[in-house]
Short mmCIF file of C-alpha atoms in Angstrom, two decimals:
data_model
loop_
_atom_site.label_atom_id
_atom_site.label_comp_id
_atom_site.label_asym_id
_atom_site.label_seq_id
_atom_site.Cartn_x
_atom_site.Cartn_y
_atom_site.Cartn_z
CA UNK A 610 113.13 -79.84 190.90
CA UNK A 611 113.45 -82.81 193.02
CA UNK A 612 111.60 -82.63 196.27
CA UNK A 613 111.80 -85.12 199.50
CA UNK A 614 108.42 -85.58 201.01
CA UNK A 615 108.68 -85.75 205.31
CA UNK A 616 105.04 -87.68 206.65
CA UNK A 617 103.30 -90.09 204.07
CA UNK A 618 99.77 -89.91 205.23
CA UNK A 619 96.95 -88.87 203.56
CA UNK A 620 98.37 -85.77 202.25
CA UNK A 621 101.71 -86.61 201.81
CA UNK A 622 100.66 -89.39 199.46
CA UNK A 623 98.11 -87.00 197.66
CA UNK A 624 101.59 -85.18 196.98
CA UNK A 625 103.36 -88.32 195.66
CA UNK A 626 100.45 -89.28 193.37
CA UNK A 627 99.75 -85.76 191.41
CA UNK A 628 103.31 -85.50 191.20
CA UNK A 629 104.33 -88.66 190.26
CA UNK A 630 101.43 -88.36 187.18
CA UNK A 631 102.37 -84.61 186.30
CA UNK A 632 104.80 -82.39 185.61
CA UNK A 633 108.03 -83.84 184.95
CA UNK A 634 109.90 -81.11 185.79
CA UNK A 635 108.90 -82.11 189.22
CA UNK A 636 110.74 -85.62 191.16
CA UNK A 637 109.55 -87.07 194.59
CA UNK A 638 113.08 -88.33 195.51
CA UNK A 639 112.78 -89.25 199.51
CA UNK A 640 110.20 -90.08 201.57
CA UNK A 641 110.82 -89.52 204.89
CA UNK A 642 108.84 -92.34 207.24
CA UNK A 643 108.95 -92.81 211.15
CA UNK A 644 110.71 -96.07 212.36
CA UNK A 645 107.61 -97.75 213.11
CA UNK A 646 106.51 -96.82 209.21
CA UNK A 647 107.19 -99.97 207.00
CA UNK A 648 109.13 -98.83 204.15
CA UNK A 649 107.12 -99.86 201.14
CA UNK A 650 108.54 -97.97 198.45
CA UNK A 651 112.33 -97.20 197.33
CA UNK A 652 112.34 -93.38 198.26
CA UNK A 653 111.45 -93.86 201.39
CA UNK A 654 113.96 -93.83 204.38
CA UNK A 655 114.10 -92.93 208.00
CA UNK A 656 116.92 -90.70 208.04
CA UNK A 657 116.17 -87.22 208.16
CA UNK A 658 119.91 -85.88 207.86
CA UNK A 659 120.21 -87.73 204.68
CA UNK A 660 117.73 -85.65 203.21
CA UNK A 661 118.64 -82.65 204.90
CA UNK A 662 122.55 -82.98 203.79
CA UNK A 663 121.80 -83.87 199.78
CA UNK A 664 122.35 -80.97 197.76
CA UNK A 665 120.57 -82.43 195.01
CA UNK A 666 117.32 -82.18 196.65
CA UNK A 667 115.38 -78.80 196.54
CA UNK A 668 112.15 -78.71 198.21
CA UNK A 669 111.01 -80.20 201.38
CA UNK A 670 107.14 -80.80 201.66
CA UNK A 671 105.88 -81.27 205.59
CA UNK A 672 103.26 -83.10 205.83
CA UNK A 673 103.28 -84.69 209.58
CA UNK A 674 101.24 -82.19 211.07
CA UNK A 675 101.48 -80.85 215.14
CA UNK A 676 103.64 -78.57 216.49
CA UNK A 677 106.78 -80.65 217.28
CA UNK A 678 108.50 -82.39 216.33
CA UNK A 679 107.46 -80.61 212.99
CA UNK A 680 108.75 -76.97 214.28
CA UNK A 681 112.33 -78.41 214.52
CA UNK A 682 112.06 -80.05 210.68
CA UNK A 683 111.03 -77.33 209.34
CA UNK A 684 113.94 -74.70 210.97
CA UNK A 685 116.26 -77.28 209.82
CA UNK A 686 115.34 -77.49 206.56
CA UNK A 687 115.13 -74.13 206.22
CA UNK A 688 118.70 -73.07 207.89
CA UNK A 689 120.23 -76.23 205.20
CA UNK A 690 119.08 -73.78 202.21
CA UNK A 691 116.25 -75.76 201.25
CA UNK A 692 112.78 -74.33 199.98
CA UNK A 693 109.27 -75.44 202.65
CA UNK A 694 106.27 -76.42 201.44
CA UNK A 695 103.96 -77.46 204.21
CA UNK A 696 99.93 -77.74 205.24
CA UNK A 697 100.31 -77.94 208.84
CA UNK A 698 98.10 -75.41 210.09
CA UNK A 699 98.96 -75.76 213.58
CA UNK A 700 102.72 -75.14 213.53
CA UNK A 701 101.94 -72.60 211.00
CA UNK A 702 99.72 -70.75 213.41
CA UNK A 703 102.11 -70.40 216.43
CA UNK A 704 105.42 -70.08 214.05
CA UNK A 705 105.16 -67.98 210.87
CA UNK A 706 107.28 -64.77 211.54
CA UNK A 707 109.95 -67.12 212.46
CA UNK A 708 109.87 -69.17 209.73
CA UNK A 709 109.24 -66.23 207.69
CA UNK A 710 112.56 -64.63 209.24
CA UNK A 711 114.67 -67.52 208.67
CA UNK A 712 113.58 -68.20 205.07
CA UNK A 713 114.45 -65.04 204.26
CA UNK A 714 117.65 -65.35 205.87
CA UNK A 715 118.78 -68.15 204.04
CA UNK A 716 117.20 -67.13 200.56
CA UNK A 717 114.60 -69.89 200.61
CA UNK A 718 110.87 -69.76 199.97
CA UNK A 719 108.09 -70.72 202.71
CA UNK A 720 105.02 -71.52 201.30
CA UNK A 721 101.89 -72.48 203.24
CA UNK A 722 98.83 -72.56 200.77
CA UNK A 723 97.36 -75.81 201.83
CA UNK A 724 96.76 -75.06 205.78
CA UNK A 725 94.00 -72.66 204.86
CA UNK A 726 90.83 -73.72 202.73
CA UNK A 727 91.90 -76.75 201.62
CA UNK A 728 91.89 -76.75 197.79
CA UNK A 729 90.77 -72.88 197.86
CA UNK A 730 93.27 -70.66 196.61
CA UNK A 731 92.35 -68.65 199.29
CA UNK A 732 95.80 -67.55 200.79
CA UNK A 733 97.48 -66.76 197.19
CA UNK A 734 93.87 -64.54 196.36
CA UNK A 735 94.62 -62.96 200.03
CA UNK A 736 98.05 -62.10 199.71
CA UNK A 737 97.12 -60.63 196.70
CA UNK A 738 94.39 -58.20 197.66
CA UNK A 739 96.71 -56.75 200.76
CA UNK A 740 99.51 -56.01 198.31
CA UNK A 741 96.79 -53.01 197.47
CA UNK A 742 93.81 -53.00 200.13
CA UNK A 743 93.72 -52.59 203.89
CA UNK A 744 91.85 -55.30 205.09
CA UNK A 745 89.37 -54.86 207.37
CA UNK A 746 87.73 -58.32 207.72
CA UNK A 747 88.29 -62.20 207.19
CA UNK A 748 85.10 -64.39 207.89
CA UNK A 749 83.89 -67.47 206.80
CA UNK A 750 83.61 -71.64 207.36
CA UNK A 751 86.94 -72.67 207.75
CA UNK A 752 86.83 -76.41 208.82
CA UNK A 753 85.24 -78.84 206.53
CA UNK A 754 84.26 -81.02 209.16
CA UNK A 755 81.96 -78.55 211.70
CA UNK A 756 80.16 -78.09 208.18
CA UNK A 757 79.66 -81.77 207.42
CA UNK A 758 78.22 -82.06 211.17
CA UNK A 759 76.15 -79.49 211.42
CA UNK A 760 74.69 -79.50 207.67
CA UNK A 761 73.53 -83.36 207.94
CA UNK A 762 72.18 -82.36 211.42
CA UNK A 763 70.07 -79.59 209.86
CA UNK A 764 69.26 -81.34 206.76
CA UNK A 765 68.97 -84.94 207.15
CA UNK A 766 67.84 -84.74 210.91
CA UNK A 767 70.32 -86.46 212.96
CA UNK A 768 71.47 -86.17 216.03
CA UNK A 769 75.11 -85.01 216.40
CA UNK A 770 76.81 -88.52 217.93
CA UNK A 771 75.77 -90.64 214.40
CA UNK A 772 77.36 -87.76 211.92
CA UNK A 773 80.19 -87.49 214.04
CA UNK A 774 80.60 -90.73 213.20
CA UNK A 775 79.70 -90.60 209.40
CA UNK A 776 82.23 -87.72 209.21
CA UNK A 777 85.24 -90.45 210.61
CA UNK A 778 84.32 -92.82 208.88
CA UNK A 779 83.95 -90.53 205.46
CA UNK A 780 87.75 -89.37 206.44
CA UNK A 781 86.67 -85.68 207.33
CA UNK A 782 86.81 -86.03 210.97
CA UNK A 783 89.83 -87.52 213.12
CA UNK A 784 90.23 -90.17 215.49
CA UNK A 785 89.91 -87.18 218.06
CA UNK A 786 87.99 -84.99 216.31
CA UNK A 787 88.42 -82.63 219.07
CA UNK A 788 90.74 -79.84 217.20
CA UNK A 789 86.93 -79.59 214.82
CA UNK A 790 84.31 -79.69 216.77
CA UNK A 791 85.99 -77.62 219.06
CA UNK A 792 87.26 -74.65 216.60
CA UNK A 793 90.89 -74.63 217.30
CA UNK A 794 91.43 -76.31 213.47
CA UNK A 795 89.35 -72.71 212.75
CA UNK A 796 91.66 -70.83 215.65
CA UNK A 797 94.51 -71.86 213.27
CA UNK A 798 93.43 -70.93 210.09
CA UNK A 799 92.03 -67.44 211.17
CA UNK A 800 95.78 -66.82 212.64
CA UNK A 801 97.97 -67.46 210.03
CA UNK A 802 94.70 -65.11 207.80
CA UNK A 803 94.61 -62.19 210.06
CA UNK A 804 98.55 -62.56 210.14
CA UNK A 805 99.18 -61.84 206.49
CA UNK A 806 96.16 -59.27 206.10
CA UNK A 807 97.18 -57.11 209.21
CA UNK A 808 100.93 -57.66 208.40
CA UNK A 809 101.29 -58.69 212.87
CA UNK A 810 101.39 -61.34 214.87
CA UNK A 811 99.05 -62.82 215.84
CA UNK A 812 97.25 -63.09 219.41
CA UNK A 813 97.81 -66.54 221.43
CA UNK A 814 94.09 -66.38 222.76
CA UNK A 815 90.82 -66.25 220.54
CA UNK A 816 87.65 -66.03 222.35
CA UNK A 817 86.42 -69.86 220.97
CA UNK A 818 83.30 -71.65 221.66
CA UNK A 819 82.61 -74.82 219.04
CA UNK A 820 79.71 -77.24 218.07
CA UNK A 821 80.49 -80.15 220.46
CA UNK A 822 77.36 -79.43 222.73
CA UNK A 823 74.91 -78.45 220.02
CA UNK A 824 71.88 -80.75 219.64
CA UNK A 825 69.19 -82.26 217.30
CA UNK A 826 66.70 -80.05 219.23
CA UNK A 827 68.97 -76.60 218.70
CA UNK A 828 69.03 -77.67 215.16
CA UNK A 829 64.99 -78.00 214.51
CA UNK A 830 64.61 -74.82 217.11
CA UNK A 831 66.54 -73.00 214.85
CA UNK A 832 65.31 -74.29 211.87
CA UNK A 833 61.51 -73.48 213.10
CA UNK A 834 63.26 -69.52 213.02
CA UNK A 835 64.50 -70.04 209.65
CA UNK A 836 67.92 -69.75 210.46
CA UNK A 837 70.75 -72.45 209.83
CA UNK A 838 73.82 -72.55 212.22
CA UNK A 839 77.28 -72.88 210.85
CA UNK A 840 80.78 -72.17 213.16
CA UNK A 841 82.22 -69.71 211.77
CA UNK A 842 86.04 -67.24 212.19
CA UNK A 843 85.95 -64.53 212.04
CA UNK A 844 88.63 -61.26 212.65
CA UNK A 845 87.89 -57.52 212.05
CA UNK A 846 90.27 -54.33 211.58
CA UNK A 847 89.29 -50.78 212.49
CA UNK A 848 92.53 -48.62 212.69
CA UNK A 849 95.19 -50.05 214.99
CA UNK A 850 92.21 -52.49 216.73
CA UNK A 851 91.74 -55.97 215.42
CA UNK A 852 89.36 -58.77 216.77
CA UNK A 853 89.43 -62.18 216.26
CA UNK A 854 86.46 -64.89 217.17
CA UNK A 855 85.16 -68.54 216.33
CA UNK A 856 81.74 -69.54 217.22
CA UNK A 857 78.69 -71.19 215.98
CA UNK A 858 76.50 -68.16 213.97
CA UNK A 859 73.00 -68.09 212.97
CA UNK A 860 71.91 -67.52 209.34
CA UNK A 861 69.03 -67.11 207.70
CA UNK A 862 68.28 -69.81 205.65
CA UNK A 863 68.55 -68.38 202.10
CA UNK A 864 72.39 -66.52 203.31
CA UNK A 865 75.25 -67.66 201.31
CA UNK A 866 76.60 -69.30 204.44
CA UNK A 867 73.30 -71.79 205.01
CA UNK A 868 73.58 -72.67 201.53
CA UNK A 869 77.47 -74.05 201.83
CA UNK A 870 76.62 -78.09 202.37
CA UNK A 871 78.85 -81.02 202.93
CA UNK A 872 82.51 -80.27 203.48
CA UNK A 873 82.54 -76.97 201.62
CA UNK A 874 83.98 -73.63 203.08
CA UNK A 875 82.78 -70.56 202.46
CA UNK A 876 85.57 -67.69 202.89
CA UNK A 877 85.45 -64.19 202.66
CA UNK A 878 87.67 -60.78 202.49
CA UNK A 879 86.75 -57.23 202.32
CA UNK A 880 89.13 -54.59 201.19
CA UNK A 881 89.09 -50.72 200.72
CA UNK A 882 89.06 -50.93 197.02
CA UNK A 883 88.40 -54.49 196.36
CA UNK A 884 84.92 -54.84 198.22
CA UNK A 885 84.00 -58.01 198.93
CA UNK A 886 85.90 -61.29 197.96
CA UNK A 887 84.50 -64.67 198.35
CA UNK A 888 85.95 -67.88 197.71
CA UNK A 889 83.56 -71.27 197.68
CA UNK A 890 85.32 -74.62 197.71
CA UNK A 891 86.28 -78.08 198.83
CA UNK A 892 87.82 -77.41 202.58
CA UNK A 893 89.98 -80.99 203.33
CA UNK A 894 90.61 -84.29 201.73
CA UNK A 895 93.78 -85.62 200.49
CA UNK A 896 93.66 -84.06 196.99
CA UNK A 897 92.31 -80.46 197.55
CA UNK A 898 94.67 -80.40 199.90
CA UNK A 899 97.48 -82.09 198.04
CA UNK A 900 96.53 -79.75 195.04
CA UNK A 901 97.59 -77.09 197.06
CA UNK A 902 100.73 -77.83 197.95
CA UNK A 903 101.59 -79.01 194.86
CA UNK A 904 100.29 -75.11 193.71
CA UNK A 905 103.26 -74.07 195.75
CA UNK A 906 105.53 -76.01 194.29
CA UNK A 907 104.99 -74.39 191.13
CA UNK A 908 105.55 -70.84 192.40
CA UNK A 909 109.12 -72.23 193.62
CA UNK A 910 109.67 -73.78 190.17
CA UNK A 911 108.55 -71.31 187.90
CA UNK A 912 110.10 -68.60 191.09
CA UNK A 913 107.07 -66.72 191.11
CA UNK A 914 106.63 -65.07 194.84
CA UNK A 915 104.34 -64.40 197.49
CA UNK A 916 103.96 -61.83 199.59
CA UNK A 917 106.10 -60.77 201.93
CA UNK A 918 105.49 -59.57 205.27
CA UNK A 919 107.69 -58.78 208.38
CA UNK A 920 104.85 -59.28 210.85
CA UNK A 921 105.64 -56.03 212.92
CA UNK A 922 102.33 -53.95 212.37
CA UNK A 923 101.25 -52.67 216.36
CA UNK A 924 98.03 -53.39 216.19
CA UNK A 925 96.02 -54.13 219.52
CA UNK A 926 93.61 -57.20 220.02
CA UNK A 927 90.34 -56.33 221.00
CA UNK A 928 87.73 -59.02 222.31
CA UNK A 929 84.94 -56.60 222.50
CA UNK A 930 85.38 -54.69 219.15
CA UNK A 931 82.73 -56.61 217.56
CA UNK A 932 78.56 -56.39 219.18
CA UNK A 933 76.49 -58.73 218.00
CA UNK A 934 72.63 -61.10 219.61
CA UNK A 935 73.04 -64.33 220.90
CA UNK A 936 70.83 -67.25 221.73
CA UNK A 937 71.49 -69.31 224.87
CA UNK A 938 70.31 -72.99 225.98
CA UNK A 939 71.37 -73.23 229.34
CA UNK A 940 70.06 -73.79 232.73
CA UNK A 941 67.65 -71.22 233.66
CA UNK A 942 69.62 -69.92 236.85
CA UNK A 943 72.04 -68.96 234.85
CA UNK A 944 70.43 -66.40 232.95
CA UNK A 945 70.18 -64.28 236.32
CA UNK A 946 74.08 -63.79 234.97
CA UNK A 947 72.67 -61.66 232.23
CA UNK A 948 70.54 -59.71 234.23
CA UNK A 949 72.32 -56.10 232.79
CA UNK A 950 71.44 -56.72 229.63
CA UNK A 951 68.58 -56.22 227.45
CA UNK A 952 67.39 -59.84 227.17
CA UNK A 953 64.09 -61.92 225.72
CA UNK A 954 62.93 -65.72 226.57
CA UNK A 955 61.78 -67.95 223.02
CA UNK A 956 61.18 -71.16 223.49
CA UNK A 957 63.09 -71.65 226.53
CA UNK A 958 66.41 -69.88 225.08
CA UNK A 959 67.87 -66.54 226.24
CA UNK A 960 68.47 -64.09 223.70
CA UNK A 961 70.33 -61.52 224.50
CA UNK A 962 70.90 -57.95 222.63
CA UNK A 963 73.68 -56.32 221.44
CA UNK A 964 76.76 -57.81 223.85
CA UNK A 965 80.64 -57.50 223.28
CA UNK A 966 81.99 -61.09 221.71
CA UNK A 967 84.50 -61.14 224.47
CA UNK A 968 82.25 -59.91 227.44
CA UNK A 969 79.53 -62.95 226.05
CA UNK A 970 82.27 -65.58 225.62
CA UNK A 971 83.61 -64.65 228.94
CA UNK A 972 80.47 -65.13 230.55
CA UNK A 973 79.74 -68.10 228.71
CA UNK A 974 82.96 -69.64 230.87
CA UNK A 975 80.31 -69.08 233.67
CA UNK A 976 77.62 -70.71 232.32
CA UNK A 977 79.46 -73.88 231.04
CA UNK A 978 80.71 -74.09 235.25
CA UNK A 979 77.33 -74.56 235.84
CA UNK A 980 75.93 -76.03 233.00
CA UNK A 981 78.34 -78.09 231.18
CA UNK A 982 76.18 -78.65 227.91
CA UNK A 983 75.36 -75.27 227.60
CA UNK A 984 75.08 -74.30 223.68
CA UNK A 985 75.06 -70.34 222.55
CA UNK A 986 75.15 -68.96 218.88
CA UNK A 987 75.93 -65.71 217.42
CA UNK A 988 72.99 -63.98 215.25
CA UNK A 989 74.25 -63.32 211.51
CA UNK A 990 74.45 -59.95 210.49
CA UNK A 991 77.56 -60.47 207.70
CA UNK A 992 78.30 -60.12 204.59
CA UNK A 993 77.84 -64.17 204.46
CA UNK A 994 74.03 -63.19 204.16
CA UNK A 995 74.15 -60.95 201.56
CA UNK A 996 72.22 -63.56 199.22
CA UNK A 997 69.17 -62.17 201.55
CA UNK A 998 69.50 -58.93 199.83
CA UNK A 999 69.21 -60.76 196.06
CA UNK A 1000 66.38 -62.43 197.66
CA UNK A 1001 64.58 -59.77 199.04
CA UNK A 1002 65.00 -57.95 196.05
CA UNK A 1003 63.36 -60.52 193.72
CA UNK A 1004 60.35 -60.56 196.40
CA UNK A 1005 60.19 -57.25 195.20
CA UNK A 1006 60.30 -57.83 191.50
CA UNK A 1007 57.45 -60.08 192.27
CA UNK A 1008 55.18 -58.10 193.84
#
């Protein structure tokens, strides 16, 4: 199978090397490089049509990443008969029944493994439990980089500037880190989940709030409570309703989810017959992530195929299906804006009770207009926390 290669960056190059030392019923055989890329090795070129028109070559990995002009590279590969391997979660997100659509039109495989989780084999494990279950939730840490932040925060004590930069120059975070820190890498990933376990489309707004304004003293507040914050996705199903949120969540500190350190995610699935699925693993990097794709590649080789969905379920988005506590640092004027609701003062922080995601994220639009380094959290109350059961029920034992 002979495979051309388009973006040689991190991944792309993670591609190359477990390729080029493995199977040899798999050939890297173009390269393709912008202009401005010097061409340092004999596969690589900067003509796209070249690789497009030779009929020898049978894959095309995408590696650039962003929406365009990746969207066009990929239709065109696609409509030229050629299989699509890619882990750009962002043109995944916005695209998939259409690349879905056209794949199938042209008897070609799209694979996407590697723009959710990382080196988790968490989309193959989730196609495989809808082929059965309904699911009725997706949940978990879904960006390696959040994690990093806001696990050295809580456990080595640093303020959230100095990780940030740790996690850049440790290769987790970007240049602008911005699509992390502000949950849209999370936005993405939850998407393109939700997509293939409700079998629809999904919405083009999430209710998202991220970690950029949490601080060293939210960190040791919360640590004083014995809870650890991680940003988390999250999407539930009940009948034709679905919701879909990312936001920073409170854990207690012996929950699966406080226990996930470093760059790790933590994903999870429940299903009618299956229960509860979790998958632990290495979230980013350039071989996790390259091990991925290359996973894909195998299914095309050894034509062994996913699942297929037409995307067409009706379901209806629903901000407010999910009620759930949160704790707010703000200014204290604005808590007047929660005077409806049943509310308590700790430490300076609002709590307040039982409030629809989407009513509290839509409020929390208000607050940041006043208060532009506002921070809230959601309370736990997941599945994520079910090593609190184990551990209450050893307390037991003990006593």
């Amino acid at each position: 199978m002979k495979i051309a290669i388009l973006g040689f960056g991190t991944v792309g190059s993670g591609v190359y090397d477990i390729i080029a030392n493995g199977d040899t019923r798999m050939r890297v055989t173009a390269i393709f490089i912008r202009p401005t890329h010097p061409a340092t090795m004999p596969e690589m070129t900067t003509d796209l049509d070249a690789i497009l028109n030779d009929p020898t070559i049978d894959v095309i990995v995408e590696t650039m990443g962003g929406l365009h002009p990746a969207h066009d590279y990929i239709l065109q590969a696609l409509q030229h008969g050629k299989h699509v391997v890619t882990a750009n979660k962002a043109v995944v997100a916005k695209y998939l029944p259409e690349f879905t659509a056209v794949a199938a039109q042209h008897h070609v495989q799209f694979y996407f493994e590697a723009t959710t989780g990382g080196g988790i084999p968490w989309i193959r494990n989730l196609e495989r439990a809808a082929r059965i279950d309904q699911i009725d939730t997706i949940e978990g840490i879904f960006n390696g980089t959040s994690n990093y932040i806001l696990d050295q925060m809580q456990r080595a004590h640093l303020d959230f500037d100095p990780v940030l930069l740790a996690a850049k120059d440790m290769g987790y975070a970007e240049a602008d880190p911005s699509a992390d820190i502000d949950g849209e890498d999370v936005v993405n990933k939850l998407k393109i989940s939700a997509a293939l376990a409700y079998n629809m489309a999904p919405p083009r707004d999430v209710p998202t709030f991220g970690i950029r304004n949490v601080s060293k003293a939210d960190i040791d507040f919360f640590a004083s409570q014995h809870q650890v914050l991680r940003l988390i996705g999250k999407s539930k199903r009940d009948g034709d309703h679905y919701s879909m949120v990312v936001e920073p969540r409170l854990y207690s500190e012996t929950a699966l989810a406080a226990n996930t350190f470093e760059n790790f995610n933590l994903i999870r699935l429940h299903g009618q017959t299956i229960g509860d699925l979790q998958f632990y693993g290495q979230g980013a990097g350039k071989y996790p992530t390259a091990n991925a794709i290359v996973q894909d590649l195998y299914d095309i080789l050894e034509n062994a195929p996913h699942l297929d969905r037409s995307f067409d379920q009706p379901l209806h988005f629903d901000a407010n299906l999910n009620v759930t506590d949160y704790v707010l640092r703000a200014d204290p004027m604005t808590f007047a804006m929660f005077n409806d609701r049943e509310t308590e003062i700790v430490n300076d922080r609002l709590v307040i009770k039982q409030i629809p995601t989407g009513n509290m994220h839509k409020l929390m639009r208000g607050v940041l207009a006043i208060d532009a380094d506002a921070f809230m959290a959601a309370i736990g109350d997941s599945e994520l926390a079910a090593k609190d059961v184990l551990h209450q029920r050893d307390q037991e034992v003990i006593g």
